[in-house]
């Protein structure tokens, strides 16, 4: 049963120490939102109120505004009003979607300006049932059937476990003034049709229908949380690299069920079930795009690049973007027979096996030596091969992913010739041998 104490308990389940938080309440003037603001006021919480006058119902819209505004004036509550005007370009269709985007944009601006912790809406259990039915008709899956979340992205819905009937009873017992939106009685929209025609028939089938639905909704949410935890654990297991981009093992993910593939890739905007099989059949180098990500198929890997971060130039650090590279050694001190340089604390070497040890004949080297990234046209004479090879072809032959190539360091001399691809292969022309009097050793510990 809805009482102020029960409301407080529900709020405490959603946030820690609700009395220390600040809130923006979305109040339309209807029974549910007026009951909500009444409870917040009775509990002495720190909150402000936002109301939108859509000007859709003429005088009735103005009377809705007046009810909310009068309550705020009477109780000394800060009131934020947005009146829809011709500049808002109200569409002829999709009114509900337009109105939703408009109000949440307004609420977001107020929250940011006033530095408020949470937005609070007055969705209740009947709204939850309507949403369940709508999502059921759309084949929305477990996330859709779990319904409206009680706490999501700093949006709280403390009335979600209370019925519309309980809200009306509370309003009557506490003499709370509210306005009825008569347009809700029309079946112009799908939600109204479900509310007015389908829900009453369902409620008539069982005196405890809503209570049982609430329990079912709780079970679905627990199931959803469990499934999401399992999906995340699988994603963690198949993640190869997760620093600048995310790289998933294509081989490991392909062995998972279609459900797991979809749930993992959906997080990156690839939510078309028909497109998922195409990703796993695509040729090397193929790209797929969602709003926020580019997915590149690269041998046995799936590279997920955040397009927004790339556009902002945030993927490459200032160190990596420095074209001249890193000065490693200015010259060789020939008073020493051997100099050893450990790269462990100089650069990060990103490879499964990043340990190596190369010896160079110092007399053959042209100093200074630098570390830099690959450039077009780079070539070298790798140890163990005859002749020379382009670095780009070496990468392809070694099946080094496109993303991994961007993180590989080349050791170069003063003429910009490649002395080695770290940590994979040294150039043989300047390699040290038993006859070398002066040796430069460059290595990295695993």
Coordinates of C-alpha atoms in Angstrom, one line a residue:
X1 CA 0.0 0.0 0.0
X2 CA 1.3 3.5 -0.9
X3 CA 2.1 5.5 2.2
X4 CA 4.8 8.2 2.8
X5 CA 6.8 5.6 4.8
X6 CA 6.5 3.0 2.0
X7 CA 7.6 5.7 -0.5
X8 CA 10.6 6.6 1.6
X9 CA 11.6 2.9 1.9
X10 CA 11.4 2.6 -1.9
X11 CA 13.5 5.6 -2.4
X12 CA 16.1 4.3 0.1
X13 CA 16.3 1.1 -2.1
X14 CA 17.2 3.2 -5.1
X15 CA 19.8 5.6 -3.6
X16 CA 21.9 5.7 -0.6
X17 CA 21.1 8.4 2.0
X18 CA 18.3 10.1 -0.1
X19 CA 18.2 13.0 2.4
X20 CA 21.7 14.0 1.2
X21 CA 20.8 14.0 -2.5
X22 CA 19.3 16.6 -4.7
X23 CA 16.5 16.0 -7.2
X24 CA 14.6 17.4 -10.2
X25 CA 11.0 16.2 -10.2
X26 CA 9.2 16.0 -13.5
X27 CA 5.7 17.0 -12.6
X28 CA 2.9 17.1 -15.2
X29 CA 0.0 17.9 -12.9
X30 CA -1.6 14.4 -13.0
X31 CA -2.3 12.3 -10.0
X32 CA 0.9 10.3 -10.1
X33 CA 3.3 13.2 -10.3
X34 CA 1.4 15.3 -7.8
X35 CA 1.5 12.4 -5.3
X36 CA 5.2 12.1 -6.0
X37 CA 5.9 15.8 -5.3
X38 CA 3.7 15.6 -2.2
X39 CA 5.8 12.7 -0.8
X40 CA 9.1 14.5 -1.5
X41 CA 7.8 17.6 0.2
X42 CA 6.5 15.7 3.2
X43 CA 9.9 14.0 3.6
X44 CA 11.7 17.3 3.6
X45 CA 14.0 16.3 0.7
X46 CA 16.0 18.8 -1.4
X47 CA 14.3 19.1 -4.8
X48 CA 13.1 21.3 -7.5
X49 CA 10.2 20.9 -10.0
X50 CA 10.1 21.0 -13.8
X51 CA 6.9 21.3 -15.9
X52 CA 6.4 21.4 -19.6
X53 CA 3.3 23.1 -21.1
X54 CA 3.0 21.4 -24.5
X55 CA 0.1 23.7 -25.6
X56 CA -1.6 20.6 -27.0
X57 CA -4.9 20.8 -25.1
X58 CA -5.5 24.6 -25.1
X59 CA -6.9 25.8 -21.8
X60 CA -6.5 22.4 -20.2
X61 CA -2.7 22.6 -20.7
X62 CA -2.6 26.0 -18.9
X63 CA -4.7 24.6 -16.0
X64 CA -2.2 21.7 -15.7
X65 CA 0.6 24.2 -15.4
X66 CA -1.3 26.2 -12.8
X67 CA -1.9 23.3 -10.5
X68 CA 1.9 22.5 -10.5
X69 CA 2.9 26.1 -10.2
X70 CA 0.5 26.9 -7.4
X71 CA 1.8 23.9 -5.4
X72 CA 5.4 25.1 -5.8
X73 CA 4.5 28.7 -4.8
X74 CA 2.6 27.5 -1.7
X75 CA 5.5 25.3 -0.6
X76 CA 8.3 27.5 -1.6
X77 CA 9.7 25.1 -4.2
X78 CA 11.8 26.3 -7.1
X79 CA 9.8 25.9 -10.3
X80 CA 11.1 25.5 -13.9
X81 CA 8.7 26.0 -16.8
X82 CA 9.1 25.3 -20.5
X83 CA 6.3 26.5 -22.8
X84 CA 6.3 25.0 -26.2
X85 CA 6.2 27.6 -29.0
X86 CA 6.2 27.6 -32.8
X87 CA 9.9 27.6 -32.7
X88 CA 9.8 24.0 -31.4
X89 CA 8.5 22.8 -34.8
X90 CA 5.9 20.4 -33.5
X91 CA 5.6 17.5 -36.0
X92 CA 2.3 16.4 -37.5
X93 CA 3.0 12.8 -36.5
X94 CA 5.3 11.1 -33.9
X95 CA 4.0 13.6 -31.3
X96 CA 4.9 11.3 -28.4
X97 CA 8.5 10.8 -29.5
X98 CA 8.9 14.5 -30.2
X99 CA 7.4 15.4 -26.7
X100 CA 9.7 12.8 -25.0
X101 CA 12.9 14.2 -26.6
X102 CA 11.8 17.7 -25.8
X103 CA 11.2 17.1 -22.2
X104 CA 14.3 15.0 -21.5
X105 CA 16.4 17.6 -23.2
X106 CA 14.8 20.3 -20.9
X107 CA 15.2 18.2 -17.8
X108 CA 18.9 17.5 -18.7
X109 CA 19.6 21.2 -19.1
X110 CA 18.0 22.1 -15.8
X111 CA 19.8 19.3 -13.9
X112 CA 23.2 20.5 -15.3
X113 CA 22.5 24.2 -14.6
X114 CA 21.2 23.5 -11.0
X115 CA 23.7 20.8 -10.3
X116 CA 21.1 18.3 -9.2
X117 CA 21.9 14.6 -8.7
X118 CA 18.8 12.9 -10.0
X119 CA 15.8 13.3 -12.3
X120 CA 12.7 11.7 -10.8
X121 CA 9.7 10.7 -12.8
X122 CA 6.3 9.3 -11.7
X123 CA 6.0 6.1 -13.6
X124 CA 4.0 3.5 -11.7
X125 CA 3.2 -0.2 -11.9
X126 CA 0.4 0.2 -14.5
X127 CA 2.9 2.0 -16.8
X128 CA 5.2 -0.9 -16.3
X129 CA 2.5 -3.4 -17.4
X130 CA 1.7 -1.3 -20.5
X131 CA 5.4 -1.1 -21.4
X132 CA 5.7 -4.9 -21.0
X133 CA 2.8 -5.4 -23.5
X134 CA 4.2 -2.9 -26.0
X135 CA 7.7 -4.5 -25.9
X136 CA 6.1 -8.0 -26.1
X137 CA 4.5 -7.0 -29.4
X138 CA 7.9 -5.8 -30.7
X139 CA 9.9 -9.0 -29.9
X140 CA 12.1 -6.8 -27.6
X141 CA 13.8 -9.7 -25.8
X142 CA 14.6 -9.9 -22.1
X143 CA 15.8 -6.3 -21.8
X144 CA 12.5 -5.0 -23.2
X145 CA 10.4 -7.4 -21.2
X146 CA 12.2 -6.3 -18.0
X147 CA 10.4 -3.0 -18.5
X148 CA 11.2 0.4 -17.2
X149 CA 14.2 0.5 -14.8
X150 CA 13.7 2.0 -11.4
X151 CA 17.1 3.5 -11.4
X152 CA 18.8 4.1 -14.7
X153 CA 21.3 6.8 -15.7
X154 CA 20.5 8.9 -12.7
X155 CA 16.7 8.7 -13.4
X156 CA 14.7 7.5 -10.5
X157 CA 11.2 6.1 -10.6
X158 CA 10.2 5.5 -6.9
X159 CA 6.5 4.9 -7.7
X160 CA 7.2 2.0 -10.0
X161 CA 6.1 -0.7 -7.6
X162 CA 2.8 1.1 -6.7
X163 CA -0.4 0.7 -8.7
X164 CA -2.5 3.5 -10.2
X165 CA -5.3 2.6 -7.8
X166 CA -3.0 3.1 -4.8
X167 CA -1.9 6.4 -6.1
X168 CA -5.5 7.6 -6.5
X169 CA -6.3 6.4 -3.0
X170 CA -3.3 8.2 -1.6
X171 CA -4.3 11.5 -3.4
X172 CA -7.8 11.3 -2.0
X173 CA -6.8 10.5 1.5
X174 CA -4.3 13.4 1.5
X175 CA -6.5 15.9 -0.4
X176 CA -4.0 16.3 -3.1
X177 CA -5.1 18.4 -6.0
X178 CA -4.4 17.1 -9.5
X179 CA -5.6 17.2 -13.1
X180 CA -6.8 14.4 -15.3
X181 CA -5.5 14.4 -18.9
X182 CA -8.7 13.5 -20.8
X183 CA -6.7 12.8 -24.0
X184 CA -5.5 9.6 -22.3
X185 CA -9.0 8.2 -22.8
X186 CA -8.6 8.4 -26.6
X187 CA -7.1 5.4 -28.4
X188 CA -5.1 7.5 -30.8
X189 CA -1.8 6.0 -29.6
X190 CA -0.8 2.4 -29.0
X191 CA -0.1 3.0 -25.3
X192 CA -3.6 4.5 -24.8
X193 CA -5.2 1.6 -26.6
X194 CA -3.4 -0.9 -24.4
X195 CA -4.3 1.1 -21.3
X196 CA -7.9 1.5 -22.1
X197 CA -8.8 -1.8 -23.8
X198 CA -6.2 -4.6 -23.0
X199 CA -5.1 -3.9 -19.5
X200 CA -8.7 -3.8 -18.0
X201 CA -9.4 -7.2 -19.5
X202 CA -6.2 -8.6 -18.0
X203 CA -6.9 -7.2 -14.6
X204 CA -10.4 -8.8 -14.7
X205 CA -8.9 -12.2 -15.2
X206 CA -7.3 -12.3 -11.7
X207 CA -7.7 -10.2 -8.6
X208 CA -4.0 -10.4 -8.0
X209 CA -2.9 -9.8 -11.6
X210 CA -0.9 -6.7 -10.9
X211 CA 0.8 -8.1 -7.8
X212 CA 1.7 -11.2 -9.7
X213 CA 3.0 -9.1 -12.6
X214 CA 5.2 -7.2 -10.2
X215 CA 6.7 -10.4 -9.0
X216 CA 7.2 -11.6 -12.6
X217 CA 8.8 -8.3 -13.4
X218 CA 11.2 -8.7 -10.5
X219 CA 12.2 -12.2 -11.6
X220 CA 12.8 -11.0 -15.2
X221 CA 15.0 -8.2 -13.9
X222 CA 17.0 -10.7 -11.8
X223 CA 17.3 -12.9 -14.8
X224 CA 18.4 -10.0 -17.0
X225 CA 21.1 -9.0 -14.5
X226 CA 22.4 -12.6 -14.3
X227 CA 22.5 -12.9 -18.1
X228 CA 24.3 -9.6 -18.5
X229 CA 26.8 -10.7 -15.9
X230 CA 27.5 -13.9 -17.8
X231 CA 27.7 -12.0 -21.1
X232 CA 30.3 -9.7 -19.6
X233 CA 32.3 -12.6 -18.3
X234 CA 32.4 -14.1 -21.8
X235 CA 33.4 -10.8 -23.3
X236 CA 36.2 -10.4 -20.8
X237 CA 37.5 -13.9 -21.8
X238 CA 37.5 -13.2 -25.5
X239 CA 38.9 -9.7 -25.2
X240 CA 42.5 -9.6 -26.5
X241 CA 43.3 -5.9 -26.2
X242 CA 41.3 -3.1 -24.5
X243 CA 43.4 0.1 -24.3
X244 CA 43.0 2.4 -27.3
X245 CA 40.5 0.1 -29.2
X246 CA 38.8 -3.1 -28.1
X247 CA 39.9 -6.2 -29.9
X248 CA 37.8 -9.4 -29.6
X249 CA 38.9 -12.9 -30.6
X250 CA 36.9 -13.7 -33.7
X251 CA 37.6 -17.4 -33.4
X252 CA 36.4 -17.5 -29.7
X253 CA 33.3 -15.4 -30.3
X254 CA 32.3 -17.4 -33.4
X255 CA 32.1 -20.6 -31.2
X256 CA 29.5 -18.9 -28.9
X257 CA 25.8 -19.1 -29.5
X258 CA 24.0 -16.6 -31.8
X259 CA 22.5 -15.1 -28.7
X260 CA 25.9 -14.4 -27.1
X261 CA 27.3 -12.9 -30.3
X262 CA 24.3 -10.6 -30.6
X263 CA 24.4 -9.5 -27.0
X264 CA 28.1 -8.6 -27.1
X265 CA 28.1 -6.8 -30.5
X266 CA 24.8 -5.1 -29.7
X267 CA 26.6 -3.1 -27.0
X268 CA 28.6 -1.4 -29.8
X269 CA 25.5 -0.6 -31.9
X270 CA 25.5 -3.7 -34.1
X271 CA 21.9 -4.6 -33.2
X272 CA 20.7 -6.0 -36.6
X273 CA 20.5 -9.7 -36.1
X274 CA 20.8 -10.3 -39.9
X275 CA 24.1 -8.5 -40.0
X276 CA 25.9 -10.5 -37.3
X277 CA 26.5 -13.6 -39.5
X278 CA 27.9 -11.4 -42.2
X279 CA 30.5 -10.1 -39.8
X280 CA 31.9 -13.6 -39.2
X281 CA 31.8 -14.5 -42.9
X282 CA 33.4 -11.3 -44.1
X283 CA 36.8 -11.1 -45.8
X284 CA 39.9 -9.8 -44.0
X285 CA 39.9 -6.0 -43.9
X286 CA 36.1 -5.7 -44.2
X287 CA 34.5 -2.9 -42.1
X288 CA 31.0 -2.6 -40.6
X289 CA 29.7 0.6 -39.1
X290 CA 27.3 1.5 -36.3
X291 CA 26.5 5.1 -35.1
X292 CA 29.4 5.0 -32.6
X293 CA 31.8 2.2 -33.7
X294 CA 33.6 0.9 -36.7
X295 CA 34.2 -2.9 -36.7
X296 CA 37.2 -4.1 -38.7
X297 CA 37.6 -7.8 -39.5
X298 CA 41.3 -8.5 -39.2
X299 CA 42.3 -12.2 -39.6
X300 CA 41.1 -13.9 -36.3
X301 CA 40.3 -10.6 -34.6
X302 CA 37.4 -8.1 -34.5
X303 CA 38.6 -4.6 -33.9
X304 CA 36.1 -2.1 -32.5
X305 CA 37.1 1.5 -33.0
X306 CA 35.3 4.3 -31.2
X307 CA 34.5 6.7 -34.1
X308 CA 33.9 9.7 -31.8
X309 CA 37.2 9.3 -30.1
X310 CA 39.0 8.9 -33.5
X311 CA 37.3 12.0 -34.8
X312 CA 38.4 14.0 -31.8
X313 CA 42.0 12.7 -32.3
X314 CA 42.1 11.1 -28.9
X315 CA 43.3 7.7 -29.9
X316 CA 46.9 8.6 -30.4
X317 CA 48.9 10.0 -27.6
X318 CA 51.3 13.0 -28.0
X319 CA 54.2 10.5 -27.7
X320 CA 52.9 8.3 -30.5
X321 CA 52.0 11.3 -32.7
X322 CA 55.5 12.7 -32.5
X323 CA 56.8 12.0 -36.1
X324 CA 60.5 12.1 -35.3
X325 CA 60.0 9.4 -32.7
X326 CA 62.0 8.9 -29.5
X327 CA 65.7 9.4 -29.2
X328 CA 67.2 6.2 -27.9
X329 CA 71.0 6.7 -28.0
X330 CA 72.9 9.8 -29.3
X331 CA 76.2 8.0 -29.8
X332 CA 78.3 5.0 -28.8
X333 CA 81.0 5.4 -26.1
X334 CA 83.8 3.5 -27.7
X335 CA 85.7 3.5 -24.4
X336 CA 83.4 0.7 -23.6
X337 CA 83.3 -2.6 -25.5
X338 CA 79.6 -3.2 -24.8
X339 CA 76.6 -1.0 -24.0
X340 CA 73.3 -2.5 -23.1
X341 CA 70.0 -0.7 -23.4
X342 CA 66.8 -2.0 -21.7
X343 CA 63.6 -0.8 -23.3
X344 CA 61.5 -1.9 -20.4
X345 CA 61.1 1.6 -18.9
X346 CA 61.4 3.6 -22.1
X347 CA 58.5 2.4 -24.2
X348 CA 55.6 0.0 -23.9
X349 CA 55.9 -3.0 -26.1
X350 CA 52.5 -4.5 -26.8
X351 CA 52.9 -8.1 -27.9
X352 CA 52.0 -11.5 -26.4
X353 CA 55.8 -12.3 -26.2
X354 CA 57.5 -8.9 -25.8
X355 CA 60.9 -10.2 -24.7
X356 CA 63.9 -10.0 -27.1
X357 CA 67.6 -9.4 -27.2
X358 CA 69.5 -8.0 -30.2
X359 CA 73.2 -7.4 -30.6
X360 CA 74.6 -4.9 -33.1
X361 CA 78.1 -4.2 -34.3
X362 CA 78.4 -0.6 -33.1
X363 CA 81.0 0.3 -35.7
X364 CA 78.5 -0.3 -38.5
X365 CA 75.7 1.8 -37.0
X366 CA 74.9 5.4 -37.9
X367 CA 74.0 7.3 -34.8
X368 CA 71.8 8.6 -33.3
X369 CA 69.3 5.7 -33.1
X370 CA 65.6 6.4 -32.6
X371 CA 62.3 4.5 -32.0
X372 CA 59.4 5.4 -34.2
X373 CA 56.2 4.0 -35.8
X374 CA 56.0 2.5 -39.3
X375 CA 55.9 4.7 -42.3
X376 CA 54.9 4.0 -45.9
X377 CA 57.8 2.5 -47.8
X378 CA 59.7 1.2 -44.8
X379 CA 61.8 -1.9 -45.6
X380 CA 64.5 -4.0 -43.9
X381 CA 66.6 -7.1 -44.2
X382 CA 65.2 -9.4 -41.5
X383 CA 67.3 -12.0 -39.8
X384 CA 66.4 -15.5 -41.1
X385 CA 65.2 -14.2 -44.5
X386 CA 67.1 -13.8 -47.8
X387 CA 66.8 -10.4 -49.4
X388 CA 64.8 -7.4 -48.1
X389 CA 61.2 -7.1 -47.2
X390 CA 58.8 -4.3 -46.8
X391 CA 57.7 -3.8 -43.2
X392 CA 54.0 -3.7 -44.3
X393 CA 54.5 -7.2 -46.0
X394 CA 56.3 -8.5 -42.9
X395 CA 53.2 -7.5 -40.9
X396 CA 50.9 -9.3 -43.2
X397 CA 53.0 -12.4 -43.3
X398 CA 53.2 -12.5 -39.6
X399 CA 49.4 -11.9 -39.4
X400 CA 49.8 -8.9 -37.2
X401 CA 46.5 -7.1 -36.8
X402 CA 45.9 -3.7 -38.3
X403 CA 45.5 -2.2 -34.9
X404 CA 48.6 -3.9 -33.4
X405 CA 50.7 -2.5 -36.3
X406 CA 49.9 1.0 -35.1
X407 CA 51.5 0.2 -31.7
X408 CA 54.7 -1.5 -33.0
X409 CA 58.1 0.4 -32.6
X410 CA 60.7 0.4 -35.3
X411 CA 64.4 0.9 -34.4
X412 CA 66.0 3.3 -36.9
X413 CA 69.3 5.0 -37.5
X414 CA 70.3 8.5 -38.5
X415 CA 69.4 7.8 -42.2
X416 CA 66.0 6.6 -41.1
X417 CA 66.8 3.0 -42.1
X418 CA 65.1 0.3 -40.2
X419 CA 67.3 -1.7 -37.8
X420 CA 64.6 -3.9 -36.5
X421 CA 60.8 -4.4 -35.9
X422 CA 60.4 -4.6 -32.2
X423 CA 60.1 -7.2 -30.7
X424 CA 59.7 -9.4 -33.8
X425 CA 62.8 -9.3 -36.1
X426 CA 66.2 -7.6 -36.2
X427 CA 67.8 -6.3 -39.4
X428 CA 70.7 -8.6 -40.2
X429 CA 73.0 -6.1 -41.9
X430 CA 74.3 -4.5 -38.7
X431 CA 73.9 -7.6 -36.5
X432 CA 76.8 -8.3 -34.1
X433 CA 78.9 -11.5 -34.3
X434 CA 81.9 -13.1 -32.7
X435 CA 84.2 -10.7 -34.6
X436 CA 82.4 -7.5 -33.3
X437 CA 84.7 -5.5 -31.0
X438 CA 82.1 -3.0 -30.0
X439 CA 78.6 -4.3 -29.3
X440 CA 75.4 -2.5 -28.7
X441 CA 72.9 -4.7 -27.0
X442 CA 69.2 -3.7 -27.1
X443 CA 66.7 -5.8 -25.2
X444 CA 63.4 -6.0 -23.3
X445 CA 62.6 -8.2 -20.4
X446 CA 59.3 -10.1 -20.5

